[in-house]
Amino acid sequence: MSPRAARNGERGVILLAVLLAVAVMSVMVVAATSLTRAGIGSEQLEQRRLATHFALRSGLEAAKALILTTPAGQRAYFYGEPLRLQVGEGQSVTVAIRDAAGLIDLNRSDPELIETLARLSGLDDPAVDGLAARIETLREQAKPKQSAPDPAGKQPGPGTPPAQVGGAPVPPAPTGEPQPKVPAQPLIFLAVDQIGELVSLESATAQAFTAGLTVFSPSDKINPLAAPREVLAVVPGITPNDLAVFADMRKNRKPPDDPRLQQIIERLKQYLSVAEPTVFIIDVEIEDGADLLPGSRSRAAVQISEAVLPFHTLAVWGE
């Protein structure tokens, strides 16, 4: 091979090496650019999530302020009506406030109401049959065991340990006074989703069922002024005329001592009652606003407190 041909071969190898290096560098530049763009996109998404979080919290605080500025006698009318509020910087949210007593409580309400709600919601589950009986059994099993009374009527001696009620010691009552009563309603369900241990919540109709339930109602009765129509439909003996009375009172904000309402409550006092609300369910949804994730939602259960802070937050979901 001539020297010139050898030099041409070397130049060809160098050219291929240069082209390969350029190709590798191009791939690295493209990959670095893609990673940078992905990082910027993730950072922007995280900023939108953070802004959405604070917008939802602002909506929650605005709802609390709305509750506090509503006269005490009118708070029983919070029935989940959507209300659009501005939370600053062109951002708006929709809030819906409901007295927790407007829903059926899994721990306190009549188990028959829970089973009827499941049926009317369209749950096609064999487990719905006998649901009320199973809930009643769980409640009975959860009740603290009461010790048998002393047939001699003697008080415990000085060294006798105190009785236990719900895990807390209960000191003996003085001679001649009645002993402390044990709690009548133990907490079995800490969240609505736990009802899924007794009945399937996988069907599309399960949402309609759970929407009428709560675990935060302070009463075993339902506030008809705050209850959705689906909940009122499960109350035995309720009539279309009763529903019309509730709707009229909501519309005109008539006092709860209205004779028409009192007659209905007296007739259905096993299931209905109107008392001053202490616990509220608040739903917040993003309506509009730059750099927010539209449609984002949050739900909270808050309790009016007598302490320094006016509210005690019981639970927050969906943030």
Short mmCIF file of N, CA and C in Angstrom, two decimals, residues 207-266:
data_model
loop_
_atom_site.label_atom_id
_atom_site.label_comp_id
_atom_site.label_asym_id
_atom_site.label_seq_id
_atom_site.Cartn_x
_atom_site.Cartn_y
_atom_site.Cartn_z
N GLN A 207 -71.08 5.83 45.69
CA GLN A 207 -70.85 7.23 46.04
C GLN A 207 -72.14 7.89 46.54
N ALA A 208 -73.27 7.55 45.91
CA ALA A 208 -74.54 8.10 46.36
C ALA A 208 -74.87 7.62 47.77
N PHE A 209 -74.44 6.42 48.11
CA PHE A 209 -74.68 5.87 49.44
C PHE A 209 -73.83 6.59 50.48
N THR A 210 -72.53 6.67 50.24
CA THR A 210 -71.63 7.27 51.23
C THR A 210 -71.83 8.78 51.34
N ALA A 211 -72.40 9.42 50.31
CA ALA A 211 -72.62 10.87 50.37
C ALA A 211 -73.63 11.24 51.45
N GLY A 212 -74.47 10.30 51.84
CA GLY A 212 -75.46 10.57 52.88
C GLY A 212 -75.02 10.17 54.27
N LEU A 213 -73.75 9.74 54.41
CA LEU A 213 -73.26 9.24 55.70
C LEU A 213 -72.22 10.17 56.29
N THR A 214 -72.04 10.07 57.59
CA THR A 214 -70.99 10.80 58.28
C THR A 214 -70.62 10.04 59.55
N VAL A 215 -69.51 10.44 60.16
CA VAL A 215 -69.14 9.91 61.48
C VAL A 215 -68.94 11.06 62.46
N PHE A 216 -69.38 12.27 62.08
CA PHE A 216 -69.11 13.45 62.89
C PHE A 216 -70.37 14.09 63.46
N SER A 217 -71.53 13.50 63.25
CA SER A 217 -72.74 14.10 63.79
C SER A 217 -72.75 13.95 65.31
N PRO A 218 -73.07 15.02 66.04
CA PRO A 218 -73.13 14.90 67.50
C PRO A 218 -74.44 14.30 68.00
N SER A 219 -75.34 13.95 67.09
CA SER A 219 -76.66 13.46 67.49
C SER A 219 -77.03 12.23 66.68
N ASP A 220 -77.93 11.43 67.26
CA ASP A 220 -78.45 10.28 66.52
C ASP A 220 -79.65 10.66 65.68
N LYS A 221 -80.12 11.91 65.81
CA LYS A 221 -81.25 12.40 65.03
C LYS A 221 -80.75 13.18 63.81
N ILE A 222 -81.63 13.35 62.81
CA ILE A 222 -81.31 14.05 61.58
C ILE A 222 -81.94 15.44 61.62
N ASN A 223 -81.16 16.44 61.25
CA ASN A 223 -81.68 17.79 61.10
C ASN A 223 -82.32 17.90 59.71
N PRO A 224 -83.65 17.95 59.61
CA PRO A 224 -84.29 17.95 58.29
C PRO A 224 -84.02 19.22 57.49
N LEU A 225 -83.64 20.31 58.17
CA LEU A 225 -83.35 21.55 57.46
C LEU A 225 -81.99 21.50 56.77
N ALA A 226 -81.13 20.56 57.17
CA ALA A 226 -79.80 20.45 56.59
C ALA A 226 -79.60 19.16 55.82
N ALA A 227 -80.60 18.30 55.79
CA ALA A 227 -80.45 16.99 55.16
C ALA A 227 -80.75 17.04 53.67
N PRO A 228 -79.97 16.34 52.84
CA PRO A 228 -80.31 16.22 51.42
C PRO A 228 -81.57 15.38 51.23
N ARG A 229 -82.19 15.54 50.09
CA ARG A 229 -83.44 14.84 49.82
C ARG A 229 -83.26 13.32 49.91
N GLU A 230 -82.09 12.81 49.51
CA GLU A 230 -81.84 11.38 49.54
C GLU A 230 -81.85 10.84 50.97
N VAL A 231 -81.39 11.65 51.92
CA VAL A 231 -81.40 11.23 53.33
C VAL A 231 -82.80 11.29 53.89
N LEU A 232 -83.54 12.35 53.59
CA LEU A 232 -84.90 12.47 54.09
C LEU A 232 -85.79 11.36 53.55
N ALA A 233 -85.47 10.85 52.36
CA ALA A 233 -86.30 9.81 51.75
C ALA A 233 -86.28 8.52 52.54
N VAL A 234 -85.27 8.30 53.38
CA VAL A 234 -85.18 7.04 54.13
C VAL A 234 -85.92 7.11 55.46
N VAL A 235 -86.38 8.29 55.86
CA VAL A 235 -87.06 8.44 57.15
C VAL A 235 -88.47 7.85 57.05
N PRO A 236 -88.79 6.85 57.84
CA PRO A 236 -90.14 6.25 57.78
C PRO A 236 -91.21 7.27 58.14
N GLY A 237 -92.28 7.31 57.35
CA GLY A 237 -93.40 8.17 57.64
C GLY A 237 -93.31 9.58 57.10
N ILE A 238 -92.23 9.93 56.46
CA ILE A 238 -92.11 11.27 55.91
C ILE A 238 -92.96 11.38 54.65
N THR A 239 -93.55 12.55 54.41
CA THR A 239 -94.49 12.73 53.31
C THR A 239 -94.01 13.85 52.37
N PRO A 240 -94.54 13.89 51.15
CA PRO A 240 -94.20 15.01 50.25
C PRO A 240 -94.53 16.37 50.85
N ASN A 241 -95.58 16.45 51.64
CA ASN A 241 -95.92 17.71 52.28
C ASN A 241 -94.85 18.11 53.29
N ASP A 242 -94.28 17.12 53.99
CA ASP A 242 -93.19 17.42 54.92
C ASP A 242 -91.99 17.99 54.17
N LEU A 243 -91.66 17.39 53.03
CA LEU A 243 -90.53 17.88 52.24
C LEU A 243 -90.79 19.30 51.75
N ALA A 244 -92.04 19.59 51.40
CA ALA A 244 -92.38 20.95 50.96
C ALA A 244 -92.21 21.96 52.09
N VAL A 245 -92.55 21.56 53.31
CA VAL A 245 -92.37 22.44 54.47
C VAL A 245 -90.88 22.73 54.69
N PHE A 246 -90.04 21.70 54.61
CA PHE A 246 -88.60 21.90 54.79
C PHE A 246 -88.05 22.84 53.72
N ALA A 247 -88.47 22.64 52.47
CA ALA A 247 -87.98 23.48 51.38
C ALA A 247 -88.41 24.94 51.57
N ASP A 248 -89.64 25.15 52.03
CA ASP A 248 -90.14 26.50 52.25
C ASP A 248 -89.38 27.18 53.38
N MET A 249 -89.08 26.45 54.42
CA MET A 249 -88.36 27.03 55.55
C MET A 249 -86.93 27.37 55.17
N ARG A 250 -86.33 26.55 54.33
CA ARG A 250 -84.98 26.87 53.85
C ARG A 250 -85.00 28.15 53.02
N LYS A 251 -85.98 28.24 52.14
CA LYS A 251 -86.05 29.38 51.22
C LYS A 251 -86.28 30.68 51.97
N ASN A 252 -87.17 30.67 52.95
CA ASN A 252 -87.57 31.89 53.65
C ASN A 252 -86.89 32.07 55.00
N ARG A 253 -86.05 31.10 55.38
CA ARG A 253 -85.30 31.17 56.63
C ARG A 253 -86.23 31.49 57.82
N LYS A 254 -87.29 30.73 57.91
CA LYS A 254 -88.23 30.92 59.01
C LYS A 254 -87.65 30.33 60.29
N PRO A 255 -88.02 30.86 61.45
CA PRO A 255 -87.47 30.36 62.71
C PRO A 255 -87.76 28.87 62.90
N PRO A 256 -86.82 28.14 63.49
CA PRO A 256 -87.03 26.69 63.71
C PRO A 256 -88.22 26.36 64.59
N ASP A 257 -88.75 27.36 65.33
CA ASP A 257 -89.92 27.07 66.16
C ASP A 257 -91.23 27.23 65.39
N ASP A 258 -91.13 27.28 64.07
CA ASP A 258 -92.33 27.36 63.23
C ASP A 258 -93.26 26.18 63.56
N PRO A 259 -94.54 26.43 63.77
CA PRO A 259 -95.47 25.35 64.17
C PRO A 259 -95.51 24.18 63.20
N ARG A 260 -95.39 24.46 61.91
CA ARG A 260 -95.43 23.36 60.94
C ARG A 260 -94.25 22.42 61.14
N LEU A 261 -93.08 23.00 61.34
CA LEU A 261 -91.89 22.18 61.55
C LEU A 261 -92.00 21.40 62.86
N GLN A 262 -92.46 22.04 63.90
CA GLN A 262 -92.56 21.39 65.20
C GLN A 262 -93.54 20.22 65.18
N GLN A 263 -94.61 20.35 64.40
CA GLN A 263 -95.56 19.25 64.28
C GLN A 263 -94.92 18.04 63.61
N ILE A 264 -94.12 18.31 62.57
CA ILE A 264 -93.45 17.21 61.87
C ILE A 264 -92.44 16.53 62.79
N ILE A 265 -91.65 17.33 63.50
CA ILE A 265 -90.64 16.77 64.38
C ILE A 265 -91.29 15.97 65.51
N GLU A 266 -92.41 16.46 66.03
CA GLU A 266 -93.11 15.73 67.09
C GLU A 266 -93.61 14.38 66.56
#
